[in-house]
Amino acid sequence: MREYPVQGDRLGHFDSLGGLLLAQAERFPDRPALCASDAVPLTYSDLWVRVRGLVHDLRRAGIGPEDRVAIVLPGGPELALTFLAGAAGAVAAPINPAYREEELQFHLADLRASAVVAPGGDEPAASKVARALGIPLLRYCDHRLVSERGHGAAGSHSGVELRGGDAPALLLHTSGTTSRPKLVPLSHANLCASAVHVRDTLALTPGDRCLNVMPLFHIHGLVAALLASLAAGAAVECAPGFYAPEFFRWMDGFRPTWYTAVPTMHQAILARAAKHSDVVARRRLRLIRSSSSALPPQVMAELEAVFGAPVIEAYGMTEAAHQMASNPLPPSPRKAGSVGRPAGPEIAIMDEAGSLLPATRTGEVVIRGPNVTRGYLDNADANRRAFAGGWFRTGDQGYLDPDGYLFITGRLKEIINRAGEKIAPRSVEEVLLSHPAVAEAAVFAVPDVSLGEAVGAAIVLRPGAGAGERELQHHVAARLADFNVPAVILVRDELPKGPTGKVQRIGLAARLGLGRLPARATGDGEFVAPRTPAEELVADLWAGVLGLERVGVLDHFLDLGGDSMLAARLVALVRAELGMDLPQRSLFDAPTVAEQAELVEGWLRERHPA
């Protein structure tokens, strides 16, 4: 095996993920590295051995250092291990396991994946799509990667060479608004640099313990929680995903010193904090980190008051291997409304002509540095637009104050940021246009109190055709992950267009008369309490799963932040409470508490007729 030592003479700076893992295994062999509530912690020595074993499995399956390995696994230490092995020994491409088959087909084909890693046991959608595309399938079983086709040809990839430096380690899709989603290649050097940036910003040490509730198919969780912790020789608890009712149990058991999350997660945690004040007092946090979308100042203040720990808001994006700016730790000032000072790459403000602007002038935020991608994969047009004079254009608008703190004032791009999930309007438009009744469609961001932004859509129907909002939402939900489903769909005679005849998505919500969506969408704008035992039962179950204090009978599951994973948890709870097999799709067909309660009452009547 080719080993990559610590780069240069500076302790703790790495040139490759393999080098990082080896260095930490030698430095901290017996310290815990990866933890999970239902498993024995892996030490750094264990982690290195396990990752090497998985790389060896890849080689035995015929996967070489330059091959792309799509990883479609649920959250937890298995995904962390597979990502580390895939990135160290090949090119890792983690994919959201909630994707529907059509979405998986696009991502796997666009990646030109050499293999797909899927869970053992049940037959997930990823397995079906991999077979349909003729991509070799690997199962994660008993800490091994097992090929369904047997091992590769003898000697084809008999070594276990690990790469580093500028070699690609990670491929992630980033959404595009007017074109296909783009592939961002991130090198070992990019990832290691960004991990060290986060580590140093937060002053992480081997004594720290991160409770990771972020998905490991997003750059936020991969770098800020996982790799930054490993770069510090610290421990990271790999939760199966964010689930508000379990957060405080995980916190009590793991005893973290910090966690990182998106604002909607912080809000769900705050909603339950009063019931777990004993855990908050017993397990004091050193810091709380927030990134991926803007943190409301009032949420920041409440987090600090409840947990007694500083909240560090940061600014990142996939093309920068996550972190670009961050507010500093105390005693340095943290400015409300600012995403902080440069925390890794250089940051500047550029005008439309490509000239850099002085402090306080508003323009486009641009970056350059060791963590920034060298360009999108096989997309010369996108690269020409994205780079100017060696700077990468983020597409965000903002300014630097005289103290060097960055303030984001808007987004030049049209991507919808729904609670940290980045949604390409074009992908949703294409699905709406596939409905036989829809002639034109425009998808855009709608301000949302709970989510930051929600998905809105305006459509023009074909002559003589009819389709309601519920039918069109169902049509989208059957083809895309739940977070893509428009919260509101307006039918118009024509779509507002600019002087060039194109729909201008930015500001479209306001032009169509849509204000900020409330935290809870009810029929008359008021909270309606449960009125029957069935409504009370359903409302209580929803509140527990969604991490809310209360839920009204007219509230919609998706509008409250529900998604496919939370729907699966809710279905399991209904089965455990009642023995009722509630179809997961019913949460879309009958999306309110009142409608769900009717299903429950009907089921009870069938089982216990009068």
Coordinates of C-alpha atoms in Angstrom, one line a residue:
M1 CA 0.0 0.0 0.0
R2 CA 1.3 3.5 -0.8
E3 CA 1.2 5.6 2.4
Y4 CA 0.9 9.3 2.5
P5 CA 2.7 10.9 5.5
V6 CA 1.8 14.1 7.1
Q7 CA 2.4 16.9 4.6
G8 CA 5.4 19.2 5.2
D9 CA 6.7 20.0 8.7
R10 CA 3.4 21.3 10.1
L11 CA 1.9 18.8 12.5
G12 CA -1.8 18.1 11.7
H13 CA -1.8 19.3 8.0
F14 CA -2.5 16.5 5.6
D15 CA -2.1 15.8 1.9
S16 CA -4.6 12.9 1.6
L17 CA -7.4 11.2 3.4
G18 CA -5.4 8.1 3.6
G19 CA -2.5 10.1 5.1
L20 CA -4.9 11.7 7.6
L21 CA -6.2 8.3 8.8
L22 CA -2.7 6.8 9.0
A23 CA -1.3 9.7 10.9
Q24 CA -4.1 9.7 13.4
A25 CA -3.9 5.9 13.8
E26 CA -0.2 6.3 14.7
R27 CA -0.8 9.3 16.9
F28 CA -4.0 8.3 18.7
P29 CA -4.3 4.5 18.3
D30 CA -6.5 3.9 21.3
R31 CA -8.7 7.0 21.2
P32 CA -12.3 6.7 20.0
A33 CA -12.9 7.9 16.4
L34 CA -16.3 6.7 15.1
C35 CA -19.1 6.0 17.5
A36 CA -22.7 5.0 17.4
S37 CA -25.3 4.5 20.1
D38 CA -25.8 0.8 19.2
A39 CA -22.2 -0.2 18.4
V40 CA -18.8 -0.5 20.0
P41 CA -16.7 2.7 19.3
L42 CA -14.0 2.3 16.7
T43 CA -10.6 3.6 17.8
Y44 CA -8.3 5.4 15.3
S45 CA -6.4 2.1 15.0
D46 CA -9.6 0.2 14.3
L47 CA -10.7 2.9 11.8
W48 CA -7.5 2.6 9.8
V49 CA -7.7 -1.2 9.7
R50 CA -11.4 -1.1 8.7
V51 CA -10.9 1.4 6.0
R52 CA -8.0 -0.5 4.5
G53 CA -10.1 -3.6 4.6
L54 CA -12.9 -1.9 2.6
V55 CA -10.4 -0.6 0.1
H56 CA -9.2 -4.1 -0.3
D57 CA -12.8 -5.2 -0.9
L58 CA -13.1 -2.6 -3.6
R59 CA -10.0 -3.9 -5.3
R60 CA -11.2 -7.5 -5.2
A61 CA -14.4 -6.3 -6.9
G62 CA -12.3 -4.8 -9.7
I63 CA -12.6 -1.1 -8.5
G64 CA -9.4 0.9 -9.2
P65 CA -8.1 4.2 -7.8
E66 CA -9.8 6.3 -10.5
D67 CA -13.1 4.5 -10.5
R68 CA -16.2 6.3 -9.2
V69 CA -18.1 4.6 -6.4
A70 CA -21.7 5.7 -5.8
I71 CA -22.7 5.2 -2.2
V72 CA -26.4 4.9 -1.4
L73 CA -26.5 4.0 2.2
P74 CA -28.6 5.3 5.2
G75 CA -26.9 7.5 7.7
G76 CA -24.6 6.1 10.4
P77 CA -21.1 4.7 10.9
E78 CA -21.4 2.4 7.9
L79 CA -21.9 5.3 5.5
A80 CA -18.9 7.2 7.2
L81 CA -16.7 4.1 6.8
T82 CA -17.7 3.5 3.2
F83 CA -17.2 7.2 2.3
L84 CA -13.7 7.2 3.8
A85 CA -12.8 4.0 2.0
G86 CA -14.3 5.1 -1.3
A87 CA -12.5 8.5 -1.1
A88 CA -9.2 7.0 0.0
G89 CA -9.1 4.2 -2.5
A90 CA -11.2 5.4 -5.4
V91 CA -13.5 8.4 -5.9
A92 CA -16.5 8.5 -3.6
A93 CA -19.9 9.8 -4.6
P94 CA -22.4 9.6 -1.7
I95 CA -26.0 9.9 -2.9
N96 CA -29.2 10.8 -1.0
P97 CA -30.9 7.4 -0.2
A98 CA -34.3 9.1 -0.3
Y99 CA -34.1 9.7 -4.0
R100 CA -36.7 8.1 -6.2
E101 CA -35.7 5.7 -9.0
E102 CA -35.8 8.4 -11.7
E103 CA -33.5 10.6 -9.7
L104 CA -31.1 7.7 -9.0
Q105 CA -31.1 6.9 -12.7
F106 CA -29.9 10.4 -13.5
H107 CA -27.3 10.6 -10.8
L108 CA -25.8 7.2 -11.4
A109 CA -25.7 7.7 -15.2
D110 CA -24.3 11.2 -14.9
L111 CA -21.6 10.0 -12.5
R112 CA -20.6 7.2 -14.9
A113 CA -20.4 5.1 -11.7
S114 CA -18.2 2.0 -11.8
A115 CA -20.0 0.5 -8.8
V116 CA -22.9 1.2 -6.5
V117 CA -22.8 0.4 -2.8
A118 CA -26.2 -0.4 -1.3
P119 CA -27.3 -1.9 2.0
G120 CA -27.6 -5.6 2.5
G121 CA -31.0 -7.1 3.3
D122 CA -34.0 -5.4 1.7
E123 CA -34.0 -4.5 -1.9
P124 CA -33.5 -0.7 -2.1
A125 CA -34.3 1.4 -5.2
A126 CA -30.5 1.8 -5.8
S127 CA -30.1 -1.9 -6.4
K128 CA -32.9 -1.9 -9.0
V129 CA -31.5 1.1 -10.8
A130 CA -27.9 -0.2 -10.7
R131 CA -29.0 -3.5 -12.3
A132 CA -31.1 -1.6 -14.9
L133 CA -28.0 0.5 -15.9
G134 CA -25.6 -2.5 -15.8
I135 CA -23.5 -1.1 -12.9
P136 CA -21.9 -3.6 -10.6
L137 CA -23.5 -3.7 -7.2
L138 CA -21.7 -4.0 -3.9
R139 CA -23.6 -4.8 -0.7
Y140 CA -22.4 -3.5 2.7
C141 CA -22.7 -6.6 4.9
D142 CA -21.0 -7.3 8.2
H143 CA -18.4 -4.6 7.8
R144 CA -17.5 -5.8 4.3
L145 CA -18.3 -4.9 0.7
V146 CA -19.6 -7.9 -1.1
S147 CA -19.9 -8.0 -4.9
E148 CA -23.0 -9.6 -6.4
R149 CA -20.9 -10.5 -9.4
G150 CA -18.0 -12.0 -7.5
H151 CA -14.5 -10.7 -7.5
G152 CA -12.8 -8.8 -10.3
A153 CA -10.4 -10.5 -12.7
A154 CA -7.2 -11.8 -11.0
G155 CA -4.5 -9.1 -10.9
S156 CA -6.7 -6.4 -12.5
H157 CA -6.5 -4.3 -9.4
S158 CA -4.5 -6.5 -7.1
G159 CA -2.9 -3.6 -5.1
V160 CA -4.5 -1.3 -2.7
E161 CA -2.8 2.0 -3.8
L162 CA -4.2 5.1 -2.1
R163 CA -4.0 8.4 -3.9
G164 CA -3.7 11.9 -2.5
G165 CA -2.9 15.5 -3.4
D166 CA -4.8 16.8 -6.4
A167 CA -6.3 13.4 -7.2
P168 CA -10.1 13.5 -6.9
A169 CA -11.5 12.0 -3.7
L170 CA -15.2 13.1 -3.8
L171 CA -17.8 13.9 -6.5
L172 CA -21.0 15.7 -5.5
H173 CA -23.8 17.1 -7.7
T174 CA -24.6 20.7 -7.3
S175 CA -27.9 22.0 -8.7
G176 CA -28.1 24.2 -11.7
T177 CA -31.0 26.5 -12.5
T178 CA -31.0 26.7 -16.3
S179 CA -28.9 23.6 -17.1
R180 CA -28.1 20.1 -15.9
P181 CA -26.9 19.7 -12.4
K182 CA -23.1 20.1 -12.3
L183 CA -20.6 17.7 -10.9
V184 CA -18.1 19.1 -8.4
P185 CA -14.9 17.2 -8.1
L186 CA -13.1 17.7 -4.8
S187 CA -9.5 16.6 -4.4
H188 CA -7.8 15.1 -1.3
A189 CA -6.0 18.4 -0.9
N190 CA -9.4 20.3 -1.1
L191 CA -11.0 18.1 1.6
C192 CA -8.0 18.0 3.9
A193 CA -7.6 21.8 3.7
S194 CA -11.2 22.4 4.5
A195 CA -11.2 19.9 7.4
V196 CA -8.2 21.7 8.9
H197 CA -9.9 25.1 8.4
V198 CA -13.0 23.9 10.4
R199 CA -10.8 22.2 13.0
D200 CA -8.8 25.4 13.6
T201 CA -11.8 27.7 13.5
L202 CA -13.5 25.8 16.3
A203 CA -10.2 25.0 18.1
L204 CA -11.1 21.3 18.1
T205 CA -8.8 19.0 20.1
P206 CA -8.6 15.2 20.7
G207 CA -10.8 15.8 23.7
D208 CA -13.8 17.0 21.6
R209 CA -16.8 14.9 20.7
C210 CA -19.1 15.8 17.8
L211 CA -22.7 14.7 17.7
N212 CA -23.3 14.5 13.9
V213 CA -26.9 14.8 12.9
M214 CA -26.1 16.1 9.4
P215 CA -26.5 13.7 6.4
L216 CA -23.2 12.3 5.1
F217 CA -24.2 12.8 1.4
H218 CA -23.9 16.6 1.9
I219 CA -20.6 18.5 2.2
H220 CA -21.6 20.0 5.5
G221 CA -21.8 16.7 7.4
L222 CA -18.8 15.2 5.5
V223 CA -16.4 17.9 6.2
A224 CA -17.6 20.0 9.2
A225 CA -18.6 17.0 11.4
L226 CA -16.7 14.0 10.1
L227 CA -13.4 15.1 8.6
A228 CA -12.8 18.0 10.9
S229 CA -13.2 15.8 13.9
L230 CA -10.8 13.2 12.4
A231 CA -8.3 15.9 11.6
A232 CA -8.4 16.8 15.3
G233 CA -8.0 13.3 16.6
A234 CA -11.5 13.8 18.1
A235 CA -14.5 11.5 18.3
V236 CA -17.6 11.8 16.2
E237 CA -21.0 10.1 16.9
C238 CA -22.6 9.1 13.6
A239 CA -26.3 9.4 14.3
P240 CA -28.6 7.7 11.7
G241 CA -29.9 11.1 10.7
F242 CA -31.6 14.0 12.4
Y243 CA -34.6 12.9 14.5
A244 CA -35.6 15.6 17.1
P245 CA -37.2 13.2 19.6
E246 CA -33.9 11.2 19.9
F247 CA -31.5 14.2 20.0
F248 CA -31.4 14.6 23.7
R249 CA -31.0 10.8 24.3
W250 CA -28.1 10.8 22.0
M251 CA -26.7 13.9 23.7
D252 CA -27.0 12.3 27.1
G253 CA -25.4 9.0 26.0
F254 CA -22.6 10.3 23.9
R255 CA -21.7 13.4 26.0
P256 CA -20.8 15.6 23.0
T257 CA -18.9 18.9 23.3
W258 CA -20.5 20.3 20.2
Y259 CA -22.8 19.7 17.2
T260 CA -23.3 21.3 13.8
A261 CA -26.7 21.6 12.1
V262 CA -28.9 23.7 9.8
P263 CA -31.2 26.3 11.3
T264 CA -34.4 24.2 11.0
M265 CA -32.7 21.5 13.0
H266 CA -31.7 24.0 15.7
Q267 CA -35.3 25.2 15.9
A268 CA -36.6 21.6 16.3
I269 CA -34.1 21.0 19.1
L270 CA -35.1 24.2 20.8
A271 CA -38.8 23.2 20.6
R272 CA -38.0 20.2 22.8
A273 CA -35.2 21.6 25.0
A274 CA -37.5 22.6 27.9
K275 CA -38.6 18.9 28.4
H276 CA -34.9 17.9 28.6
S277 CA -33.5 20.6 30.8
D278 CA -31.8 18.0 32.9
V279 CA -29.8 16.7 29.9
V280 CA -28.9 20.2 28.9
A281 CA -27.6 21.0 32.4
R282 CA -25.8 17.6 32.7
R283 CA -24.1 17.6 29.3
R284 CA -22.8 21.1 28.8
L285 CA -21.7 21.9 25.2
R286 CA -18.6 23.9 24.4
L287 CA -20.1 25.3 21.2
I288 CA -22.9 25.0 18.7
R289 CA -22.2 25.5 15.0
S290 CA -24.8 26.5 12.3
S291 CA -24.3 26.5 8.5
S292 CA -25.9 25.8 5.1
S293 CA -28.6 28.5 5.4
A294 CA -29.1 31.8 7.3
L295 CA -29.6 31.5 11.0
P296 CA -32.3 33.9 12.3
P297 CA -30.8 36.1 15.0
Q298 CA -33.6 35.2 17.4
V299 CA -32.8 31.5 17.0
M300 CA -29.1 32.2 17.7
A301 CA -30.0 34.1 20.9
E302 CA -32.3 31.4 22.1
L303 CA -29.8 28.7 21.5
E304 CA -27.1 30.5 23.5
A305 CA -29.6 31.2 26.3
V306 CA -30.8 27.6 26.5
F307 CA -27.5 25.8 26.1
G308 CA -25.1 28.4 27.6
A309 CA -22.7 27.9 24.7
P310 CA -21.6 30.2 21.9
V311 CA -23.3 29.7 18.5
I312 CA -20.8 29.9 15.7
E313 CA -22.5 30.6 12.3
A314 CA -20.5 29.7 9.2
Y315 CA -20.8 30.0 5.5
G316 CA -20.0 27.2 3.1
M317 CA -20.8 25.6 -0.3
T318 CA -19.9 22.4 -2.1
E319 CA -17.5 24.0 -4.5
A320 CA -15.4 25.2 -1.5
A321 CA -15.4 21.8 0.1
H322 CA -17.7 23.5 2.6
Q323 CA -16.3 26.2 4.8
M324 CA -15.6 29.7 3.4
A325 CA -16.3 32.0 6.3
S326 CA -17.1 31.7 10.0
N327 CA -17.7 33.7 13.1
P328 CA -14.9 33.2 15.5
L329 CA -15.0 31.7 19.0
P330 CA -15.2 34.0 22.0
P331 CA -13.7 36.3 23.1
S332 CA -13.6 37.5 19.5
P333 CA -16.9 39.2 18.5
R334 CA -19.6 37.2 16.8
K335 CA -21.7 39.6 14.7
A336 CA -25.4 38.9 14.4
G337 CA -26.5 38.7 10.7
S338 CA -22.9 38.1 9.6
V339 CA -21.5 34.8 8.4
G340 CA -18.1 35.8 9.9
R341 CA -14.6 36.4 8.7
P342 CA -12.7 34.4 6.0
A343 CA -12.1 31.0 7.5
G344 CA -10.0 29.2 4.9
P345 CA -10.1 30.7 1.5
E346 CA -9.6 34.3 0.6
I347 CA -12.8 36.2 0.2
A348 CA -13.4 39.3 -1.9
I349 CA -16.3 41.2 -3.4
M350 CA -16.4 41.6 -7.2
D351 CA -18.5 43.8 -9.5
E352 CA -20.0 42.7 -12.7
A353 CA -17.0 43.9 -14.7
G354 CA -14.7 41.6 -12.6
S355 CA -13.1 44.4 -10.5
L356 CA -12.6 43.9 -6.8
L357 CA -14.6 46.3 -4.5
P358 CA -13.5 47.9 -1.3
A359 CA -15.1 47.3 2.1
T360 CA -18.8 48.2 2.5
R361 CA -19.4 47.9 -1.2
T362 CA -22.0 45.3 -2.3
G363 CA -21.2 42.9 -5.1
E364 CA -20.7 39.2 -5.8
V365 CA -18.8 37.1 -3.2
V366 CA -15.8 35.5 -4.7
I367 CA -13.2 33.1 -3.2
R368 CA -9.9 31.4 -3.9
G369 CA -7.8 29.0 -1.9
P370 CA -6.6 25.5 -1.3
N371 CA -10.1 24.2 -0.5
V372 CA -11.8 25.5 -3.7
T373 CA -12.5 23.1 -6.6
R374 CA -10.5 23.7 -9.7
G375 CA -13.6 23.5 -11.8
Y376 CA -16.7 21.5 -12.6
L377 CA -16.3 18.1 -14.3
D378 CA -16.6 18.1 -18.1
N379 CA -18.4 21.5 -18.1
A380 CA -16.3 24.1 -19.9
D381 CA -19.2 26.6 -20.2
A382 CA -19.9 26.5 -16.5
N383 CA -16.2 26.9 -15.7
R384 CA -16.0 30.0 -17.9
R385 CA -18.9 31.5 -16.0
A386 CA -17.7 30.4 -12.6
F387 CA -14.1 31.7 -12.6
A388 CA -12.8 35.3 -13.1
G389 CA -9.2 36.2 -12.7
G390 CA -8.4 33.2 -10.5
W391 CA -11.5 33.8 -8.3
F392 CA -14.5 31.5 -8.0
R393 CA -17.8 33.3 -8.3
T394 CA -20.2 32.0 -5.5
G395 CA -23.3 33.5 -7.0
D396 CA -24.1 35.1 -3.6
Q397 CA -24.3 38.8 -3.1
G398 CA -22.8 40.6 -0.1
Y399 CA -20.3 42.9 1.4
L400 CA -17.3 42.9 3.8
D401 CA -17.5 45.4 6.7
P402 CA -14.4 47.3 7.9
D403 CA -13.6 44.6 10.3
G404 CA -13.6 41.9 7.5
Y405 CA -16.9 40.3 8.5
L406 CA -19.0 39.1 5.6
F407 CA -22.7 39.9 5.2
I408 CA -24.8 38.0 2.7
T409 CA -27.5 40.3 1.2
G410 CA -29.0 38.0 -1.4
R411 CA -28.4 35.3 -3.9
L412 CA -27.6 35.9 -7.5
K413 CA -28.4 32.3 -8.2
E414 CA -31.9 31.0 -8.4
I415 CA -31.3 27.8 -6.3
I416 CA -34.0 27.2 -3.7
N417 CA -32.5 26.6 -0.3
R418 CA -35.1 24.7 1.6
A419 CA -33.7 24.1 5.1
G420 CA -30.2 23.5 3.6
E421 CA -31.5 21.2 0.8
K422 CA -30.6 22.9 -2.5
I423 CA -33.3 22.5 -5.1
A424 CA -32.9 23.2 -8.8
P425 CA -36.0 24.9 -10.2
R426 CA -35.5 23.3 -13.6
S427 CA -35.7 19.8 -12.3
V428 CA -39.1 20.4 -10.7
E429 CA -40.3 22.3 -13.7
E430 CA -39.5 19.3 -16.0
V431 CA -41.6 17.0 -13.8
L432 CA -44.5 19.5 -13.8
L433 CA -44.3 19.8 -17.5
S434 CA -44.5 16.0 -17.9
H435 CA -48.0 16.2 -16.6
P436 CA -50.4 16.1 -19.5
A437 CA -52.4 19.1 -18.3
V438 CA -49.5 21.5 -17.9
A439 CA -48.4 23.7 -20.7
E440 CA -45.9 26.0 -18.9
A441 CA -44.3 25.9 -15.5
A442 CA -42.0 28.1 -13.4
V443 CA -40.6 27.1 -10.1
F444 CA -39.2 29.6 -7.7
A445 CA -38.3 30.2 -4.0
V446 CA -41.0 31.4 -1.6
P447 CA -40.0 32.9 1.8
D448 CA -40.9 30.5 4.6
V449 CA -40.8 31.2 8.3
S450 CA -39.7 27.6 9.3
L451 CA -37.7 26.5 6.3
G452 CA -36.0 29.7 5.1
E453 CA -37.3 29.1 1.6
A454 CA -40.0 26.7 0.3
V455 CA -40.7 25.6 -3.3
G456 CA -43.3 27.5 -5.2
A457 CA -44.7 26.9 -8.7
A458 CA -46.8 28.8 -11.2
I459 CA -48.3 26.9 -14.1
V460 CA -50.3 27.5 -17.2
L461 CA -52.8 24.7 -18.2
R462 CA -53.3 23.4 -21.7
P463 CA -56.5 24.5 -23.3
G464 CA -59.5 22.5 -21.9
A465 CA -57.3 20.7 -19.4
G466 CA -57.7 20.7 -15.6
A467 CA -55.5 19.8 -12.7
G468 CA -55.6 20.9 -9.1
E469 CA -52.8 21.6 -6.7
R470 CA -53.0 18.3 -4.9
E471 CA -52.9 16.3 -8.1
L472 CA -49.8 18.2 -9.3
Q473 CA -48.1 17.8 -5.9
H474 CA -48.8 14.1 -6.0
H475 CA -47.3 14.0 -9.6
V476 CA -44.0 15.6 -8.4
A477 CA -43.8 13.5 -5.2
A478 CA -44.0 10.3 -7.2
R479 CA -40.9 11.3 -9.2
L480 CA -38.7 13.4 -6.9
A481 CA -37.7 13.4 -3.3
D482 CA -40.3 15.0 -1.0
F483 CA -38.3 18.2 -0.4
N484 CA -38.8 19.1 -4.1
V485 CA -42.6 19.1 -3.8
P486 CA -44.0 22.6 -4.2
A487 CA -45.7 23.9 -1.1
V488 CA -47.9 26.1 -3.2
I489 CA -48.9 25.8 -6.9
L490 CA -50.6 28.7 -8.6
V491 CA -52.6 28.4 -11.9
R492 CA -52.2 31.5 -14.1
D493 CA -53.4 32.4 -17.6
E494 CA -49.8 33.4 -18.4
L495 CA -46.4 33.5 -16.6
P496 CA -44.7 36.8 -15.9
K497 CA -41.8 37.1 -18.3
G498 CA -38.9 39.5 -18.7
P499 CA -37.9 41.6 -21.7
T500 CA -36.2 38.6 -23.3
G501 CA -39.3 36.5 -23.0
K502 CA -37.8 34.4 -20.2
V503 CA -39.4 33.8 -16.8
Q504 CA -37.4 35.6 -14.1
R505 CA -37.5 33.3 -11.1
I506 CA -35.8 35.7 -8.7
G507 CA -38.5 37.8 -7.1
L508 CA -41.3 35.9 -8.8
A509 CA -43.0 35.0 -5.5
A510 CA -43.5 38.7 -4.7
R511 CA -44.7 39.5 -8.3
L512 CA -47.3 36.7 -7.9
G513 CA -48.5 38.1 -4.6
L514 CA -47.0 35.4 -2.4
G515 CA -45.8 36.6 1.0
R516 CA -43.8 34.6 3.6
L517 CA -45.3 31.2 4.3
P518 CA -46.2 30.8 8.0
A519 CA -44.6 28.3 10.3
R520 CA -47.8 26.3 10.2
A521 CA -50.1 26.2 7.1
T522 CA -53.7 26.0 8.3
G523 CA -56.9 26.6 6.3
D524 CA -57.7 29.9 7.9
G525 CA -54.3 30.9 9.2
E526 CA -55.2 30.0 12.9
F527 CA -54.2 27.1 15.0
V528 CA -57.0 24.5 15.3
A529 CA -56.7 22.1 18.2
P530 CA -57.5 18.4 17.9
R531 CA -61.2 17.8 18.4
T532 CA -61.4 14.0 18.6
P533 CA -59.4 11.2 20.2
A534 CA -58.1 10.2 16.8
E535 CA -57.0 13.7 15.9
E536 CA -55.3 14.0 19.3
L537 CA -53.4 10.8 18.7
V538 CA -52.3 11.8 15.2
A539 CA -51.3 15.3 16.3
D540 CA -49.2 13.9 19.2
L541 CA -47.4 11.5 16.9
W542 CA -46.7 14.2 14.4
A543 CA -45.4 16.6 17.0
G544 CA -43.0 13.9 18.3
V545 CA -41.6 13.0 14.9
L546 CA -41.3 16.6 13.7
G547 CA -40.0 18.0 17.0
L548 CA -42.8 20.5 17.5
E549 CA -44.6 21.6 20.6
R550 CA -48.0 21.3 19.0
V551 CA -49.6 20.5 15.7
G552 CA -53.1 21.6 14.5
V553 CA -55.6 19.5 12.7
L554 CA -55.3 21.6 9.5
D555 CA -51.5 21.5 9.4
H556 CA -49.9 19.8 6.4
F557 CA -47.1 17.3 6.9
L558 CA -44.7 18.7 4.2
D559 CA -45.4 22.3 5.3
L560 CA -44.2 21.4 8.8
G561 CA -40.9 20.1 7.4
G562 CA -41.8 16.5 6.9
D563 CA -39.9 14.4 4.4
S564 CA -39.7 10.8 3.3
M565 CA -37.4 9.7 6.2
L566 CA -39.7 11.4 8.8
A567 CA -42.7 9.8 7.1
A568 CA -41.1 6.4 7.4
R569 CA -40.6 7.0 11.2
L570 CA -44.2 8.1 11.5
V571 CA -45.5 5.0 9.7
A572 CA -43.5 2.9 12.1
L573 CA -44.9 4.7 15.1
V574 CA -48.5 4.2 13.9
R575 CA -47.8 0.5 13.4
A576 CA -46.3 0.3 16.9
E577 CA -49.2 2.3 18.5
L578 CA -52.1 0.8 16.7
G579 CA -51.0 -2.2 14.6
M580 CA -52.1 -0.2 11.6
D581 CA -50.1 -0.4 8.3
L582 CA -50.5 3.2 7.2
P583 CA -49.3 3.6 3.6
Q584 CA -46.5 6.2 3.5
R585 CA -48.1 7.8 0.5
S586 CA -51.1 8.6 2.5
L587 CA -49.2 11.4 4.1
F588 CA -49.3 13.1 0.7
D589 CA -52.8 12.0 -0.4
A590 CA -54.3 12.9 3.0
P591 CA -51.6 15.4 4.3
T592 CA -53.4 17.0 7.3
V593 CA -53.9 15.7 10.8
A594 CA -57.7 15.8 10.2
E595 CA -57.5 13.7 7.1
Q596 CA -55.0 11.2 8.7
A597 CA -57.4 10.9 11.7
E598 CA -60.2 10.0 9.3
L599 CA -58.0 7.2 8.0
V600 CA -57.4 6.0 11.5
E601 CA -61.0 6.1 12.5
G602 CA -62.0 4.2 9.3
W603 CA -59.5 1.5 10.1
L604 CA -60.7 1.2 13.7
R605 CA -64.3 0.9 12.5
E606 CA -63.4 -1.9 10.2
R607 CA -61.6 -3.8 13.0
H608 CA -64.3 -3.0 15.6
P609 CA -67.6 -2.7 13.8
A610 CA -70.5 -1.5 16.0

